[in-house]
Short mmCIF file of C-alpha atoms in Angstrom, two decimals:
data_model
loop_
_atom_site.label_atom_id
_atom_site.label_comp_id
_atom_site.label_asym_id
_atom_site.label_seq_id
_atom_site.Cartn_x
_atom_site.Cartn_y
_atom_site.Cartn_z
CA MET N 25 -48.03 -0.40 34.11
CA PRO N 26 -48.51 3.00 35.68
CA ARG N 27 -47.40 1.51 38.93
CA LEU N 28 -44.36 0.07 37.32
CA LEU N 29 -43.47 3.34 35.66
CA VAL N 30 -43.74 5.14 39.05
CA GLU N 31 -41.64 2.59 40.78
CA THR N 32 -38.93 2.64 38.07
CA GLY N 33 -39.03 6.45 37.92
CA LEU N 34 -38.46 6.52 41.83
CA VAL N 35 -35.48 4.03 41.63
CA LEU N 36 -33.76 6.05 38.86
CA VAL N 37 -34.37 9.50 40.50
CA THR N 38 -33.33 8.37 44.01
CA GLY N 39 -30.25 6.38 42.77
CA LEU N 40 -29.08 9.33 40.50
CA ALA N 41 -29.45 11.81 43.44
CA LEU N 42 -27.75 9.43 45.75
CA GLY N 43 -24.74 9.55 43.26
CA LEU N 44 -24.60 13.30 42.66
CA ALA N 45 -24.93 13.95 46.51
CA SER N 46 -22.16 11.37 47.09
CA ASN N 47 -20.02 12.99 44.46
CA ALA N 48 -20.50 16.58 46.05
CA LEU N 49 -19.45 15.21 49.37
CA SER N 50 -16.59 13.10 48.35
CA SER N 51 -13.04 14.37 48.36
CA ASP N 52 -12.31 12.27 45.31
CA GLY N 53 -15.36 13.84 43.54
CA LEU N 54 -15.30 15.05 40.04
CA GLU N 55 -16.36 18.64 39.09
CA LEU N 56 -19.26 18.14 37.00
CA GLY N 57 -18.90 21.17 34.76
CA ARG N 58 -15.20 20.63 34.15
CA ASP N 59 -13.86 19.34 30.73
CA TYR N 60 -11.28 16.70 31.89
CA PHE N 61 -10.39 15.80 28.28
CA PRO N 62 -9.35 19.18 26.70
CA LYS N 63 -8.86 19.16 22.97
CA GLY N 64 -6.16 21.70 23.16
CA ALA N 65 -7.41 24.29 20.64
CA ALA N 66 -10.00 25.83 22.87
CA THR N 67 -8.01 25.48 26.26
CA ALA N 68 -4.29 25.84 25.07
CA ARG N 69 -2.82 28.86 23.68
CA PRO N 70 -1.13 28.57 20.39
CA VAL N 71 2.67 28.11 20.64
CA SER N 72 3.12 31.02 18.42
CA ASP N 73 0.95 33.51 20.17
CA PRO N 74 3.53 35.81 21.56
CA VAL N 75 0.95 38.11 23.52
CA ALA N 76 -0.47 35.09 25.39
CA GLU N 77 2.76 33.72 26.60
CA PRO N 78 3.66 34.28 30.12
CA VAL N 79 6.81 36.26 30.98
CA PRO N 80 9.21 34.07 32.78
CA GLU N 81 10.24 35.29 36.36
CA PRO N 82 13.55 37.08 36.54
CA VAL N 83 16.40 34.51 36.59
CA PRO N 84 18.69 34.79 39.71
CA GLU N 85 22.34 35.46 39.21
CA PRO N 86 24.36 32.10 38.57
CA GLY N 87 26.28 31.25 41.66
CA SER N 88 23.88 33.04 43.91
CA GLU N 89 22.94 31.31 47.25
CA SER N 90 19.63 30.09 46.03
CA ALA N 91 21.38 28.11 43.12
CA ALA N 92 23.58 26.32 45.51
CA GLU N 93 21.09 23.98 47.09
CA PRO N 94 18.67 21.45 45.55
CA VAL N 95 15.01 22.20 45.84
CA SER N 96 13.25 20.43 48.68
CA ASP N 97 10.26 18.25 48.42
CA SER N 98 7.02 19.17 46.66
CA ALA N 99 4.37 18.91 49.32
CA ALA N 100 1.66 21.42 48.91
CA GLY N 101 2.19 24.73 50.72
CA ASP N 102 6.05 24.47 50.23
CA PRO N 103 7.14 27.54 52.01
CA THR N 104 9.70 28.43 49.53
CA PRO N 105 8.83 31.73 48.09
CA PRO N 106 8.86 31.98 44.25
CA ASP N 107 11.77 34.52 44.36
CA ALA N 108 13.91 31.99 45.97
CA SER N 109 13.74 29.46 43.17
CA PRO N 110 17.02 28.06 42.00
CA ALA N 111 18.77 29.53 39.12
CA PRO N 112 18.20 27.79 35.90
CA PRO N 113 21.15 26.66 33.80
CA PRO N 114 22.69 29.11 31.15
CA ALA N 115 20.20 29.71 28.50
CA THR N 116 21.55 27.12 25.97
CA ASP N 117 18.86 24.71 25.35
CA GLY N 118 15.48 25.11 26.76
CA LEU N 119 14.97 28.87 25.95
CA THR N 120 16.62 28.69 22.63
CA GLY N 121 15.10 25.61 21.47
CA ALA N 122 18.46 23.89 20.91
CA ALA N 123 18.89 20.24 21.54
CA PRO N 124 19.32 19.26 25.36
CA PRO N 125 22.68 17.35 26.24
CA ASP N 126 23.03 14.36 24.18
CA VAL N 127 23.71 10.96 25.77
CA GLY N 128 23.54 9.01 22.67
CA SER N 129 20.15 8.09 21.24
CA PRO N 130 19.30 4.40 20.71
CA PRO N 131 18.50 3.67 17.09
CA ASP N 132 14.79 3.01 17.68
CA ASP N 133 14.55 6.31 19.77
CA ALA N 134 11.59 7.96 17.97
CA VAL N 135 8.10 8.92 18.82
CA ASP N 136 5.39 7.41 16.78
CA PRO N 137 4.45 9.87 13.96
CA ALA N 138 0.66 9.42 14.77
CA VAL N 139 1.44 10.49 18.47
CA VAL N 140 3.45 13.40 17.23
CA GLU N 141 0.58 14.30 14.99
CA ARG N 142 -2.04 14.01 17.73
CA LEU N 143 0.05 16.09 20.11
CA ALA N 144 0.66 18.80 17.57
CA ALA N 145 -3.16 18.90 16.95
CA LYS N 146 -3.49 19.89 20.71
CA GLY N 147 -0.56 22.47 20.32
CA LEU N 148 1.84 20.08 22.21
CA ARG N 149 5.33 18.65 21.33
CA ALA N 150 6.77 15.34 21.98
CA ALA N 151 9.99 14.30 23.70
CA THR N 152 11.89 11.22 23.13
CA PHE N 153 13.42 8.97 25.59
CA SER N 154 17.01 9.99 24.84
CA GLU N 155 15.97 13.85 25.40
CA VAL N 156 14.07 13.04 28.63
CA ARG N 157 17.17 10.85 29.77
CA ALA N 158 19.57 13.72 28.94
CA LEU N 159 17.73 16.08 31.02
CA HIS N 160 17.23 13.82 33.85
CA GLU N 161 21.06 13.14 33.86
CA ASP N 162 22.04 16.57 33.62
CA PRO N 163 23.33 18.25 36.97
CA MET N 164 20.77 20.98 36.78
CA TYR N 165 17.90 18.42 37.21
CA ALA N 166 18.51 18.35 40.89
CA TYR N 167 17.83 22.31 40.98
CA GLU N 168 14.82 21.76 38.95
CA ALA N 169 15.79 23.53 36.02
CA TYR N 170 14.00 20.70 34.14
CA VAL N 171 10.85 19.77 35.97
CA PHE N 172 9.55 16.29 35.31
CA ILE N 173 5.69 15.98 35.99
CA ASP N 174 4.04 12.60 36.55
CA ALA N 175 0.38 13.06 35.41
CA ARG N 176 -0.86 9.65 36.98
CA ASP N 177 -2.92 9.25 40.06
CA ASP N 178 -1.58 8.71 43.56
CA ASP N 179 -1.40 4.86 43.42
CA HIS N 180 0.62 4.70 40.21
CA TYR N 181 2.92 7.58 41.27
CA ALA N 182 3.70 5.85 44.62
CA ASP N 183 4.24 2.70 42.79
CA GLY N 184 7.21 4.18 40.85
CA HIS N 185 7.84 7.45 38.99
CA ILE N 186 10.83 8.94 37.35
CA PRO N 187 13.19 9.92 40.28
CA GLY N 188 12.52 13.49 41.21
CA ALA N 189 9.39 13.94 39.23
CA ARG N 190 6.55 15.82 40.84
CA GLN N 191 3.03 14.67 40.55
CA PHE N 192 0.16 16.43 39.01
CA ASP N 193 -3.01 14.56 38.68
CA HIS N 194 -5.18 16.87 36.54
CA PHE N 195 -8.29 15.21 37.76
CA HIS N 196 -7.48 16.61 41.27
CA PRO N 197 -5.55 19.82 40.35
CA GLU N 198 -5.95 21.64 43.67
CA ARG N 199 -3.64 18.96 45.43
CA HIS N 200 -0.61 19.89 43.30
CA GLN N 201 -1.18 23.06 41.79
CA GLU N 202 0.38 25.26 44.62
CA ALA N 203 3.63 23.44 44.61
CA LEU N 204 3.92 23.52 40.87
CA LEU N 205 3.31 27.28 40.67
CA GLN N 206 6.48 27.78 42.48
CA VAL N 207 8.73 25.99 40.06
CA LEU N 208 6.98 26.06 36.56
CA PRO N 209 7.96 29.90 35.95
CA THR N 210 11.69 29.24 36.16
CA ALA N 211 11.73 25.86 34.66
CA MET N 212 13.80 25.56 31.37
CA GLU N 213 12.02 22.39 30.37
CA ILE N 214 8.97 20.74 31.57
CA ILE N 215 8.38 17.23 30.79
CA VAL N 216 5.02 15.52 31.32
CA TYR N 217 4.31 11.80 31.21
CA CYS N 218 2.05 9.21 32.12
CA ASN N 219 1.88 5.45 31.38
CA GLY N 220 2.68 6.00 27.64
CA GLY N 221 0.83 4.17 24.86
CA ASP N 222 -2.71 5.40 24.79
CA CYS N 223 -2.63 7.10 28.01
CA GLU N 224 -3.89 10.61 27.47
CA ASP N 225 -3.37 11.91 31.12
CA SER N 226 0.03 13.58 30.18
CA GLU N 227 -1.59 15.60 27.42
CA SER N 228 -4.60 16.55 29.34
CA ALA N 229 -2.17 17.55 32.22
CA ALA N 230 0.12 19.47 29.75
CA LEU N 231 -2.92 21.49 28.49
CA PHE N 232 -4.02 22.15 32.07
CA LEU N 233 -0.50 23.39 32.88
CA MET N 234 -0.53 25.62 29.92
CA GLY N 235 -3.74 27.07 31.35
CA MET N 236 -1.89 27.61 34.61
CA GLY N 237 0.63 29.68 32.64
CA ALA N 238 3.29 27.26 31.83
CA ASP N 239 5.21 28.36 28.74
CA PRO N 240 4.21 26.04 25.72
CA GLN N 241 7.75 26.47 24.19
CA ARG N 242 9.11 24.84 27.29
CA LEU N 243 6.48 22.09 27.76
CA ARG N 244 6.84 18.69 26.15
CA VAL N 245 4.99 15.31 26.59
CA TYR N 246 7.21 12.24 26.97
CA ALA N 247 5.01 10.06 24.78
CA GLY N 248 6.79 6.69 25.82
CA GLY N 249 5.94 7.30 29.61
CA ILE N 250 6.86 5.43 32.47
CA THR N 251 6.47 2.14 30.63
CA GLU N 252 9.15 2.89 28.12
CA TRP N 253 11.41 4.46 30.93
CA ARG N 254 11.21 1.26 32.83
CA ALA N 255 11.53 -0.98 29.74
CA ARG N 256 14.75 0.89 29.04
CA GLY N 257 16.13 -0.18 32.38
CA MET N 258 15.87 3.20 33.97
CA PRO N 259 15.48 3.32 37.71
CA VAL N 260 12.11 4.51 39.24
CA GLU N 261 11.60 6.02 42.67
CA ARG N 262 8.69 4.57 44.83
CA GLY N 263 6.69 6.42 47.29
CA ALA N 264 6.89 10.17 47.85
CA ARG N 265 9.11 12.47 45.68
CA ASN N 266 12.70 12.35 46.74
CA SER N 267 11.91 9.36 49.03
CA GLY N 268 15.25 7.82 48.10
CA ASP N 269 13.39 4.49 47.58
CA LEU N 270 14.92 3.54 44.18
CA GLU N 271 14.13 0.54 42.26
CA GLU N 272 16.13 -0.64 39.23
CA SER N 273 14.11 -1.68 36.19
CA THR N 274 14.86 -4.75 34.30
CA PRO N 275 14.83 -4.07 30.51
CA MET K 30 -82.63 -16.49 13.80
CA SER K 31 -81.27 -14.04 16.28
CA ASP K 32 -82.02 -16.22 19.23
CA ALA K 33 -80.42 -19.30 17.60
CA THR K 34 -77.32 -17.42 16.75
CA ASP K 35 -77.07 -15.91 20.31
CA ALA K 36 -77.47 -19.59 21.60
CA ALA K 37 -74.84 -20.90 19.47
CA GLY K 38 -72.55 -18.06 20.33
CA THR K 39 -73.12 -18.57 23.88
CA ALA K 40 -72.45 -22.28 23.69
CA GLY K 41 -69.32 -21.35 21.77
CA GLU K 42 -67.97 -19.05 24.21
CA SER K 43 -68.82 -21.57 27.10
CA SER K 44 -66.87 -24.06 25.28
CA THR K 45 -63.75 -21.64 24.79
CA THR K 46 -63.82 -20.60 28.34
CA GLY K 47 -63.76 -24.20 29.47
CA ALA K 48 -60.89 -25.01 27.52
CA ARG K 49 -58.87 -21.94 28.65
CA ALA K 50 -59.69 -22.97 32.16
CA ALA K 51 -58.41 -26.36 31.59
CA SER K 52 -55.28 -25.01 29.90
CA ASP K 53 -54.66 -22.57 32.74
CA ALA K 54 -55.02 -25.30 35.09
CA ARG K 55 -52.01 -27.05 33.53
CA ALA K 56 -48.86 -25.30 32.40
CA PRO K 57 -49.45 -21.77 33.54
CA GLY K 58 -50.57 -23.19 36.95
CA ALA K 59 -47.41 -25.06 37.35
CA VAL K 60 -45.47 -21.91 36.81
CA ALA K 61 -47.66 -19.81 38.88
CA ARG K 62 -47.15 -22.45 41.61
CA LEU K 63 -43.42 -22.31 41.30
CA ASP K 64 -43.52 -18.60 41.44
CA ALA K 65 -45.74 -18.60 44.53
CA THR K 66 -43.16 -20.34 46.43
CA GLY K 67 -40.87 -17.17 46.13
CA LEU K 68 -37.84 -19.18 45.23
CA PRO K 69 -37.36 -18.17 41.70
CA LEU K 70 -37.72 -14.45 42.65
CA LEU K 71 -35.30 -14.98 45.68
CA ALA K 72 -32.71 -16.56 43.26
CA ALA K 73 -33.04 -13.80 40.72
CA ARG K 74 -32.94 -11.23 43.30
CA ALA K 75 -29.76 -12.73 44.90
CA VAL K 76 -27.81 -12.98 41.57
CA LEU K 77 -28.83 -9.59 40.32
CA GLY K 78 -28.60 -7.69 43.47
CA VAL K 79 -25.21 -9.01 44.38
CA THR K 80 -23.81 -8.43 40.99
CA PHE K 81 -25.09 -4.97 40.73
CA VAL K 82 -23.86 -4.03 44.14
CA VAL K 83 -20.54 -5.40 43.76
CA LEU K 84 -19.93 -4.13 40.37
CA GLY K 85 -21.33 -0.77 41.11
CA ALA K 86 -19.20 -0.38 44.46
CA ARG K 87 -16.01 -0.98 42.32
CA LYS K 88 -16.91 1.72 40.14
CA ILE K 89 -17.63 4.12 42.99
CA GLY K 90 -14.26 3.43 44.30
CA ASP K 91 -12.55 4.92 41.19
CA PRO K 92 -14.61 7.49 39.58
CA VAL K 93 -11.92 8.82 37.50
CA GLN K 94 -11.19 5.39 35.86
CA PHE K 95 -14.89 4.85 35.35
CA LEU K 96 -15.07 8.30 33.59
CA LYS K 97 -12.16 7.34 31.23
CA LEU K 98 -13.76 4.09 30.39
CA ILE K 99 -17.13 5.34 29.56
CA ARG K 100 -15.81 8.07 27.52
CA GLU K 101 -14.21 5.43 25.12
CA TYR K 102 -17.72 4.57 24.13
CA ALA K 103 -18.22 8.11 22.66
CA LEU K 104 -21.90 7.88 23.88
CA VAL K 105 -21.67 11.56 25.00
CA PRO K 106 -20.62 14.60 22.74
CA ASP K 107 -17.32 16.08 23.95
CA ASP K 108 -18.88 19.47 24.19
CA LEU K 109 -21.17 18.12 27.18
CA PRO K 110 -18.71 17.34 29.85
CA TRP K 111 -21.40 17.70 32.51
CA LEU K 112 -23.26 14.82 30.97
CA LEU K 113 -20.34 12.62 30.85
CA ASN K 114 -19.15 13.54 34.38
CA GLY K 115 -22.67 13.13 35.55
CA MET K 116 -22.94 9.68 34.21
CA ALA K 117 -19.45 8.68 35.81
CA VAL K 118 -20.59 9.82 39.27
CA ALA K 119 -24.28 8.76 39.13
CA LEU K 120 -24.46 5.55 37.32
CA PRO K 121 -22.32 3.39 39.78
CA TRP K 122 -24.61 4.68 42.52
CA LEU K 123 -27.75 3.88 40.58
CA GLU K 124 -26.45 0.42 40.24
CA VAL K 125 -25.72 -0.12 43.79
CA TRP K 126 -29.00 1.47 44.67
CA ALA K 127 -31.03 -0.83 42.42
CA GLY K 128 -29.03 -3.89 43.41
CA ALA K 129 -29.71 -3.11 47.04
CA LEU K 130 -33.41 -2.52 46.60
CA LEU K 131 -33.69 -5.87 44.92
CA LEU K 132 -31.77 -7.54 47.57
CA LEU K 133 -33.99 -6.07 50.24
CA GLY K 134 -37.11 -6.76 48.24
CA VAL K 135 -38.41 -3.28 47.92
CA PHE K 136 -39.61 -1.68 44.66
CA VAL K 137 -38.84 -5.09 43.19
CA ARG K 138 -40.31 -4.39 39.72
CA GLY K 139 -38.94 -0.86 39.75
CA ALA K 140 -35.37 -2.02 40.37
CA GLY K 141 -35.88 -4.87 37.93
CA ALA K 142 -36.85 -2.36 35.22
CA THR K 143 -34.07 -0.17 36.21
CA MET K 144 -31.59 -3.09 35.64
CA LEU K 145 -33.13 -4.14 32.55
CA LEU K 146 -32.67 -0.54 31.28
CA LEU K 147 -29.01 -0.32 32.33
CA LEU K 148 -28.17 -3.68 31.07
CA GLY K 149 -29.80 -3.04 27.67
CA VAL K 150 -27.74 0.24 27.28
CA PHE K 151 -24.56 -1.11 28.41
CA THR K 152 -24.73 -4.43 26.38
CA THR K 153 -25.52 -2.42 23.24
CA ALA K 154 -22.76 -0.15 23.80
CA ILE K 155 -20.25 -2.92 24.50
CA LEU K 156 -21.52 -4.70 21.31
CA LEU K 157 -21.21 -1.61 19.14
CA ARG K 158 -17.64 -1.13 20.48
CA ALA K 159 -16.60 -4.57 19.93
CA LEU K 160 -18.18 -4.57 16.39
CA ASP K 161 -15.89 -1.22 15.78
CA ILE K 162 -12.74 -2.86 17.04
CA HIS K 163 -13.70 -5.95 14.86
CA ALA K 164 -14.20 -3.74 11.76
CA ALA K 165 -11.01 -1.65 12.37
CA GLY K 166 -8.54 -4.40 13.22
CA GLY K 167 -9.88 -7.62 11.53
CA GLN K 168 -9.48 -9.29 14.85
CA ALA K 169 -11.81 -12.35 15.29
CA PHE K 170 -14.94 -11.17 17.28
CA CYS K 171 -14.43 -13.45 20.01
CA ASP K 172 -10.72 -12.85 20.55
CA ILE K 173 -11.43 -8.96 21.23
CA ALA K 174 -10.99 -8.13 24.97
CA PHE K 175 -11.18 -4.84 26.69
CA ASP K 176 -12.23 -3.18 29.83
CA CYS K 177 -15.64 -2.41 29.37
CA GLY K 178 -16.12 -0.18 32.51
CA CYS K 179 -18.32 -2.90 34.13
CA GLY K 180 -16.36 -3.15 36.94
CA SER K 181 -14.89 -6.42 36.26
CA GLY K 182 -11.77 -5.41 34.30
CA VAL K 183 -10.45 -6.62 31.00
CA GLU K 184 -12.71 -9.23 29.80
CA GLU K 185 -13.22 -11.25 26.44
CA VAL K 186 -16.30 -9.62 24.73
CA CYS K 187 -18.17 -12.74 23.93
CA GLY K 188 -18.11 -13.78 27.57
CA LYS K 189 -19.13 -10.55 28.67
CA LEU K 190 -22.03 -10.40 26.12
CA ARG K 191 -23.25 -13.91 27.16
CA GLU K 192 -23.01 -12.82 30.78
CA ASN K 193 -25.12 -9.77 30.24
CA ALA K 194 -27.66 -11.68 28.12
CA GLY K 195 -28.06 -13.95 31.04
CA LEU K 196 -28.68 -11.10 33.44
CA LEU K 197 -31.05 -9.45 30.98
CA LEU K 198 -33.10 -12.55 30.86
CA LEU K 199 -33.02 -12.86 34.72
CA THR K 200 -34.59 -9.27 34.94
CA ALA K 201 -37.83 -10.78 33.67
CA VAL K 202 -38.35 -12.58 36.96
CA PRO K 203 -38.67 -9.43 39.36
CA LEU K 204 -40.56 -7.91 36.53
CA LEU K 205 -43.09 -10.72 36.07
CA SER K 206 -43.17 -12.46 39.37
CA ARG K 207 -46.30 -11.94 41.43
CA SER K 208 -44.73 -13.26 44.63
CA ARG K 209 -43.53 -11.06 47.38
CA ARG K 210 -42.24 -13.82 49.57
CA PHE K 211 -38.94 -13.12 51.29
CA CYS K 212 -39.40 -9.44 50.39
CA LEU K 213 -39.27 -6.59 52.92
CA ALA K 214 -42.11 -4.93 51.22
CA ARG K 215 -44.97 -7.12 50.34
CA ARG K 216 -46.59 -4.94 47.72
#
């Protein structure tokens, strides 16, 4: 019996050590001390806390040169300096909280009250399909006045994301953080989504973005996610952001 | 009186020992002879080893997905992220390690005991979660299907429990077998 215990102990200790060492060496490894499933209360600042809210960067003059060209791709290390960000649209919706451009809401365009409640408990707000679609079809979307963030992993993102959406996998924030820091301060609206349904990645990513300084009043979670987007017949973009490889969805 | 009692006792013991020896020569002897061929152990090592290596390797390939799945069992308090994260990165390697040792025939009993421990914990967790789902949704127990984080995707819970029960029984072979035929380490 003692020999069995010693053998078992050896197998357990060496196996666990192997796992921890492999994790430390892997580029896909997890940070052991990090909470990947924040609850919001401790991580996110309350929406109504005016002291904690970040100050938006100065808005360039409308019609300035920087507002004339759509923003280039989102690869990390994007050389675009923060002060060269495009001009956001006139402060009519995102900043004031007024409704975004309305393209006609389908009758069933509503977020499940349970989801709204869950988001609210984390200090987050929900966006409906029609709101997301309106922002996506707004001409200022091309200038990243409205930033869409896909919170899923590389494979899912490449398989099809909302056209123009940036990726932010909060399990590997270092891969996307730098590029996002250049567009978040000037974004009028930030929409975060994942698969929809029970998917929590968008919520965790939104809380992480708030920790990075994203304004909670401009940040919303598209609860329906890519599943609803596709189900409503909206196109998705395959591969990298702005790849131009669009795929029509069949409702 | 005393001598007579001792004599009777000795005769009784002798008779019992004889019966035990006769019994040992029959049923246990057959099991022992089968065990001595090394074939039952070889079969158990192959099944358990391949299962653990394959399923563990799948989890190693996607630690984030495994982390999400084991979190659903709520085995670890949310305020101990290092424990949950540690389980997500270490358990799959432990599975692969135990499976590889068993396949090689090194630390056979230790690897078997490790598998018994892992299977016992996983199977209990799967059963409890399925019972929770059953109680919450009123779904027929065997109609319940979910991704248990076992590395085999979404499966019906009854099938998974049967499979795990079979594997649990199989761990008795490396634990109890005295044979070390076909093993790299003979002790």
